[in-house]
JSON list of C-alpha atoms in Angstrom, two decimals:
[
{"chain": "A", "resi": 1, "resn": "MET", "atom": "CA", "xyz": [30.57, -4.26, -60.10]},
{"chain": "A", "resi": 2, "resn": "GLU", "atom": "CA", "xyz": [27.54, -5.67, -61.88]},
{"chain": "A", "resi": 3, "resn": "ARG", "atom": "CA", "xyz": [25.76, -2.37, -61.17]},
{"chain": "A", "resi": 4, "resn": "ILE", "atom": "CA", "xyz": [28.41, -0.52, -63.20]},
{"chain": "A", "resi": 5, "resn": "GLN", "atom": "CA", "xyz": [27.83, -2.85, -66.16]},
{"chain": "A", "resi": 6, "resn": "ARG", "atom": "CA", "xyz": [24.15, -1.88, -66.21]},
{"chain": "A", "resi": 7, "resn": "LEU", "atom": "CA", "xyz": [24.81, 1.81, -66.84]},
{"chain": "A", "resi": 8, "resn": "PRO", "atom": "CA", "xyz": [23.47, 3.41, -70.04]},
{"chain": "A", "resi": 9, "resn": "ALA", "atom": "CA", "xyz": [25.64, 2.79, -73.10]},
{"chain": "A", "resi": 10, "resn": "TYR", "atom": "CA", "xyz": [26.19, 6.52, -73.65]},
{"chain": "A", "resi": 11, "resn": "TYR", "atom": "CA", "xyz": [27.54, 7.03, -70.15]},
{"chain": "A", "resi": 12, "resn": "HIS", "atom": "CA", "xyz": [31.34, 6.71, -69.81]},
{"chain": "A", "resi": 13, "resn": "PRO", "atom": "CA", "xyz": [32.21, 7.60, -66.22]},
{"chain": "A", "resi": 14, "resn": "ARG", "atom": "CA", "xyz": [35.61, 8.22, -64.71]},
{"chain": "A", "resi": 15, "resn": "VAL", "atom": "CA", "xyz": [36.68, 8.18, -61.10]},
{"chain": "A", "resi": 16, "resn": "TYR", "atom": "CA", "xyz": [38.79, 11.27, -60.50]},
{"chain": "A", "resi": 17, "resn": "ILE", "atom": "CA", "xyz": [41.18, 10.65, -57.64]},
{"chain": "A", "resi": 18, "resn": "ILE", "atom": "CA", "xyz": [42.76, 13.62, -55.89]},
{"chain": "A", "resi": 19, "resn": "ASP", "atom": "CA", "xyz": [45.41, 12.91, -53.27]},
{"chain": "A", "resi": 20, "resn": "ASP", "atom": "CA", "xyz": [48.77, 14.55, -52.67]},
{"chain": "A", "resi": 21, "resn": "HIS", "atom": "CA", "xyz": [50.43, 11.28, -51.61]},
{"chain": "A", "resi": 22, "resn": "ALA", "atom": "CA", "xyz": [51.61, 9.34, -54.66]},
{"chain": "A", "resi": 23, "resn": "ASP", "atom": "CA", "xyz": [51.45, 5.94, -52.95]},
{"chain": "A", "resi": 24, "resn": "VAL", "atom": "CA", "xyz": [47.83, 6.53, -51.89]},
{"chain": "A", "resi": 25, "resn": "ARG", "atom": "CA", "xyz": [46.87, 7.69, -55.41]},
{"chain": "A", "resi": 26, "resn": "ASP", "atom": "CA", "xyz": [48.54, 4.63, -56.90]},
{"chain": "A", "resi": 27, "resn": "SER", "atom": "CA", "xyz": [46.72, 2.32, -54.48]},
{"chain": "A", "resi": 28, "resn": "TYR", "atom": "CA", "xyz": [43.35, 3.84, -55.38]},
{"chain": "A", "resi": 29, "resn": "VAL", "atom": "CA", "xyz": [44.13, 3.61, -59.10]},
{"chain": "A", "resi": 30, "resn": "ALA", "atom": "CA", "xyz": [45.13, -0.07, -58.85]},
{"chain": "A", "resi": 31, "resn": "LEU", "atom": "CA", "xyz": [42.09, -0.94, -56.74]},
{"chain": "A", "resi": 32, "resn": "LEU", "atom": "CA", "xyz": [39.54, 0.81, -58.92]},
{"chain": "A", "resi": 33, "resn": "GLN", "atom": "CA", "xyz": [41.05, -0.36, -62.20]},
{"chain": "A", "resi": 34, "resn": "SER", "atom": "CA", "xyz": [40.87, -3.93, -60.88]},
{"chain": "A", "resi": 35, "resn": "TYR", "atom": "CA", "xyz": [37.09, -3.40, -60.79]},
{"chain": "A", "resi": 36, "resn": "GLY", "atom": "CA", "xyz": [37.10, -2.23, -64.40]},
{"chain": "A", "resi": 37, "resn": "LEU", "atom": "CA", "xyz": [36.64, 1.46, -63.65]},
{"chain": "A", "resi": 38, "resn": "HIS", "atom": "CA", "xyz": [38.32, 4.21, -65.66]},
{"chain": "A", "resi": 39, "resn": "VAL", "atom": "CA", "xyz": [40.45, 6.34, -63.38]},
{"chain": "A", "resi": 40, "resn": "GLU", "atom": "CA", "xyz": [42.33, 9.64, -63.61]},
{"chain": "A", "resi": 41, "resn": "ALA", "atom": "CA", "xyz": [44.56, 10.69, -60.73]},
{"chain": "A", "resi": 42, "resn": "PHE", "atom": "CA", "xyz": [45.70, 14.15, -59.67]},
{"chain": "A", "resi": 43, "resn": "ALA", "atom": "CA", "xyz": [48.19, 15.34, -57.05]},
{"chain": "A", "resi": 44, "resn": "SER", "atom": "CA", "xyz": [46.18, 18.46, -56.20]},
{"chain": "A", "resi": 45, "resn": "ALA", "atom": "CA", "xyz": [42.74, 20.01, -56.43]},
{"chain": "A", "resi": 46, "resn": "GLU", "atom": "CA", "xyz": [44.21, 22.72, -58.62]},
{"chain": "A", "resi": 47, "resn": "ASP", "atom": "CA", "xyz": [45.51, 20.12, -61.11]},
{"chain": "A", "resi": 48, "resn": "PHE", "atom": "CA", "xyz": [42.09, 18.48, -61.21]},
{"chain": "A", "resi": 49, "resn": "LEU", "atom": "CA", "xyz": [40.23, 21.74, -61.77]},
{"chain": "A", "resi": 50, "resn": "SER", "atom": "CA", "xyz": [42.58, 22.86, -64.54]},
{"chain": "A", "resi": 51, "resn": "SER", "atom": "CA", "xyz": [42.51, 19.48, -66.31]},
{"chain": "A", "resi": 52, "resn": "THR", "atom": "CA", "xyz": [38.85, 18.48, -66.31]},
{"chain": "A", "resi": 53, "resn": "ALA", "atom": "CA", "xyz": [35.71, 19.97, -67.75]},
{"chain": "A", "resi": 54, "resn": "ALA", "atom": "CA", "xyz": [32.80, 20.98, -65.55]},
{"chain": "A", "resi": 55, "resn": "ASP", "atom": "CA", "xyz": [30.55, 18.59, -67.52]},
{"chain": "A", "resi": 56, "resn": "SER", "atom": "CA", "xyz": [32.75, 15.54, -66.79]},
{"chain": "A", "resi": 57, "resn": "CYS", "atom": "CA", "xyz": [30.87, 12.52, -65.55]},
{"chain": "A", "resi": 58, "resn": "GLY", "atom": "CA", "xyz": [31.55, 9.87, -62.95]},
{"chain": "A", "resi": 59, "resn": "CYS", "atom": "CA", "xyz": [32.67, 10.88, -59.46]},
{"chain": "A", "resi": 60, "resn": "VAL", "atom": "CA", "xyz": [35.50, 12.44, -57.49]},
{"chain": "A", "resi": 61, "resn": "LEU", "atom": "CA", "xyz": [37.37, 10.73, -54.67]},
{"chain": "A", "resi": 62, "resn": "THR", "atom": "CA", "xyz": [39.43, 13.25, -52.74]},
{"chain": "A", "resi": 63, "resn": "ASP", "atom": "CA", "xyz": [41.37, 13.43, -49.55]},
{"chain": "A", "resi": 64, "resn": "PHE", "atom": "CA", "xyz": [40.30, 16.22, -47.21]},
{"chain": "A", "resi": 65, "resn": "GLU", "atom": "CA", "xyz": [43.81, 17.23, -46.20]},
{"chain": "A", "resi": 66, "resn": "LEU", "atom": "CA", "xyz": [45.44, 18.26, -49.46]},
{"chain": "A", "resi": 67, "resn": "THR", "atom": "CA", "xyz": [48.37, 20.58, -49.99]},
{"chain": "A", "resi": 68, "resn": "GLY", "atom": "CA", "xyz": [47.00, 23.88, -51.29]},
{"chain": "A", "resi": 69, "resn": "CYS", "atom": "CA", "xyz": [43.25, 23.75, -51.82]},
{"chain": "A", "resi": 70, "resn": "ASN", "atom": "CA", "xyz": [41.82, 21.25, -49.30]},
{"chain": "A", "resi": 71, "resn": "GLY", "atom": "CA", "xyz": [38.83, 18.98, -49.91]},
{"chain": "A", "resi": 72, "resn": "LEU", "atom": "CA", "xyz": [36.28, 21.43, -48.53]},
{"chain": "A", "resi": 73, "resn": "GLU", "atom": "CA", "xyz": [37.66, 24.26, -50.68]},
{"chain": "A", "resi": 74, "resn": "LEU", "atom": "CA", "xyz": [37.59, 21.91, -53.66]},
{"chain": "A", "resi": 75, "resn": "LEU", "atom": "CA", "xyz": [33.87, 21.29, -53.10]},
{"chain": "A", "resi": 76, "resn": "LYS", "atom": "CA", "xyz": [33.24, 25.05, -53.02]},
{"chain": "A", "resi": 77, "resn": "ASN", "atom": "CA", "xyz": [35.33, 25.64, -56.16]},
{"chain": "A", "resi": 78, "resn": "MET", "atom": "CA", "xyz": [33.59, 22.82, -58.01]},
{"chain": "A", "resi": 79, "resn": "LYS", "atom": "CA", "xyz": [30.17, 24.21, -57.12]},
{"chain": "A", "resi": 80, "resn": "ALA", "atom": "CA", "xyz": [31.19, 27.72, -58.22]},
{"chain": "A", "resi": 81, "resn": "ALA", "atom": "CA", "xyz": [32.54, 26.38, -61.54]},
{"chain": "A", "resi": 82, "resn": "GLY", "atom": "CA", "xyz": [29.39, 24.36, -62.29]},
{"chain": "A", "resi": 83, "resn": "TYR", "atom": "CA", "xyz": [30.71, 20.84, -61.67]},
{"chain": "A", "resi": 84, "resn": "ARG", "atom": "CA", "xyz": [28.01, 18.31, -60.88]},
{"chain": "A", "resi": 85, "resn": "LEU", "atom": "CA", "xyz": [30.29, 15.38, -60.11]},
{"chain": "A", "resi": 86, "resn": "PRO", "atom": "CA", "xyz": [29.36, 13.60, -56.89]},
{"chain": "A", "resi": 87, "resn": "THR", "atom": "CA", "xyz": [32.33, 13.92, -54.56]},
{"chain": "A", "resi": 88, "resn": "ILE", "atom": "CA", "xyz": [33.47, 11.45, -51.92]},
{"chain": "A", "resi": 89, "resn": "LEU", "atom": "CA", "xyz": [35.65, 13.01, -49.25]},
{"chain": "A", "resi": 90, "resn": "VAL", "atom": "CA", "xyz": [38.01, 10.83, -47.19]},
{"chain": "A", "resi": 91, "resn": "SER", "atom": "CA", "xyz": [40.14, 11.78, -44.21]},
{"chain": "A", "resi": 92, "resn": "GLY", "atom": "CA", "xyz": [42.00, 10.30, -41.30]},
{"chain": "A", "resi": 93, "resn": "SER", "atom": "CA", "xyz": [40.97, 13.11, -38.99]},
{"chain": "A", "resi": 94, "resn": "LEU", "atom": "CA", "xyz": [37.38, 14.20, -39.34]},
{"chain": "A", "resi": 95, "resn": "ASP", "atom": "CA", "xyz": [35.34, 15.98, -36.73]},
{"chain": "A", "resi": 96, "resn": "PRO", "atom": "CA", "xyz": [31.57, 16.59, -36.75]},
{"chain": "A", "resi": 97, "resn": "ASP", "atom": "CA", "xyz": [31.97, 20.22, -37.85]},
{"chain": "A", "resi": 98, "resn": "THR", "atom": "CA", "xyz": [34.14, 19.30, -40.83]},
{"chain": "A", "resi": 99, "resn": "THR", "atom": "CA", "xyz": [31.81, 16.48, -41.83]},
{"chain": "A", "resi": 100, "resn": "GLY", "atom": "CA", "xyz": [28.81, 18.79, -41.55]},
{"chain": "A", "resi": 101, "resn": "SER", "atom": "CA", "xyz": [30.51, 21.47, -43.62]},
{"chain": "A", "resi": 102, "resn": "ALA", "atom": "CA", "xyz": [31.40, 18.94, -46.30]},
{"chain": "A", "resi": 103, "resn": "VAL", "atom": "CA", "xyz": [27.82, 17.73, -46.53]},
{"chain": "A", "resi": 104, "resn": "THR", "atom": "CA", "xyz": [26.55, 21.32, -46.61]},
{"chain": "A", "resi": 105, "resn": "GLU", "atom": "CA", "xyz": [28.93, 22.06, -49.50]},
{"chain": "A", "resi": 106, "resn": "GLY", "atom": "CA", "xyz": [27.59, 19.08, -51.42]},
{"chain": "A", "resi": 107, "resn": "ALA", "atom": "CA", "xyz": [29.79, 16.09, -50.56]},
{"chain": "A", "resi": 108, "resn": "PHE", "atom": "CA", "xyz": [28.11, 12.91, -51.75]},
{"chain": "A", "resi": 109, "resn": "ALA", "atom": "CA", "xyz": [29.75, 10.87, -48.99]},
{"chain": "A", "resi": 110, "resn": "VAL", "atom": "CA", "xyz": [32.31, 11.37, -46.24]},
{"chain": "A", "resi": 111, "resn": "LEU", "atom": "CA", "xyz": [34.47, 8.42, -45.15]},
{"chain": "A", "resi": 112, "resn": "GLU", "atom": "CA", "xyz": [36.87, 8.39, -42.23]},
{"chain": "A", "resi": 113, "resn": "LYS", "atom": "CA", "xyz": [40.07, 6.38, -42.57]},
{"chain": "A", "resi": 114, "resn": "PRO", "atom": "CA", "xyz": [40.50, 3.56, -42.01]},
{"chain": "A", "resi": 115, "resn": "TYR", "atom": "CA", "xyz": [37.40, 2.32, -43.77]},
{"chain": "A", "resi": 116, "resn": "PRO", "atom": "CA", "xyz": [36.61, -1.07, -45.30]},
{"chain": "A", "resi": 117, "resn": "VAL", "atom": "CA", "xyz": [37.43, -1.29, -49.01]},
{"chain": "A", "resi": 118, "resn": "GLN", "atom": "CA", "xyz": [33.86, -2.45, -49.59]},
{"chain": "A", "resi": 119, "resn": "SER", "atom": "CA", "xyz": [32.52, 0.81, -48.09]},
{"chain": "A", "resi": 120, "resn": "LEU", "atom": "CA", "xyz": [34.67, 2.83, -50.48]},
{"chain": "A", "resi": 121, "resn": "CYS", "atom": "CA", "xyz": [33.64, 0.77, -53.50]},
{"chain": "A", "resi": 122, "resn": "GLU", "atom": "CA", "xyz": [29.97, 0.96, -52.54]},
{"chain": "A", "resi": 123, "resn": "ALA", "atom": "CA", "xyz": [30.17, 4.76, -52.21]},
{"chain": "A", "resi": 124, "resn": "ILE", "atom": "CA", "xyz": [31.88, 5.06, -55.62]},
{"chain": "A", "resi": 125, "resn": "ILE", "atom": "CA", "xyz": [29.41, 2.77, -57.39]},
{"chain": "A", "resi": 126, "resn": "THR", "atom": "CA", "xyz": [26.43, 4.55, -55.85]},
{"chain": "A", "resi": 127, "resn": "ALA", "atom": "CA", "xyz": [27.88, 7.95, -56.77]},
{"chain": "A", "resi": 128, "resn": "ILE", "atom": "CA", "xyz": [28.40, 6.86, -60.38]},
{"chain": "A", "resi": 129, "resn": "GLN", "atom": "CA", "xyz": [24.87, 5.45, -60.58]},
{"chain": "A", "resi": 130, "resn": "ASN", "atom": "CA", "xyz": [23.42, 8.67, -59.20]},
{"chain": "A", "resi": 131, "resn": "ASP", "atom": "CA", "xyz": [25.48, 10.74, -61.63]},
{"chain": "A", "resi": 132, "resn": "SER", "atom": "CA", "xyz": [24.29, 8.63, -64.58]},
{"chain": "A", "resi": 133, "resn": "GLN", "atom": "CA", "xyz": [20.68, 9.19, -63.55]},
{"chain": "A", "resi": 134, "resn": "GLN", "atom": "CA", "xyz": [21.16, 12.96, -63.25]},
{"chain": "A", "resi": 135, "resn": "ARG", "atom": "CA", "xyz": [22.46, 13.60, -66.75]},
{"chain": "A", "resi": 136, "resn": "THR", "atom": "CA", "xyz": [23.38, 12.40, -70.20]},
{"chain": "A", "resi": 137, "resn": "CYS", "atom": "CA", "xyz": [27.15, 12.29, -70.67]},
{"chain": "A", "resi": 138, "resn": "LYS", "atom": "CA", "xyz": [28.95, 11.21, -73.79]}
]
């Protein structure tokens, strides 16, 4: 987490977690807060989109298989609304076509469950660093 501590002073990132399973959301929140990250969690893509501004900074961690708008549709909606948040898509059942579509729609990373916690943390830290380099957020 040393890389997070070296971010510019003006940059205050959040990790936006979107998962329709409360226990999974809670696990992500506990894990990421233990690393000192600021986290906001949402039960649906629709809740996230209606509660955050397009100029928010940090990154999004979302499950692919969501009730309502799925992860791929979320990527499309974020792009159409002008969000620039790097988005990490996770799923327990990915196929090459889905992964390719996610990357085409702008996914920063795609992780298939189960994945090592270190892989998730590395993807989040790298996404936040990239976001901080792309803009000035306050």
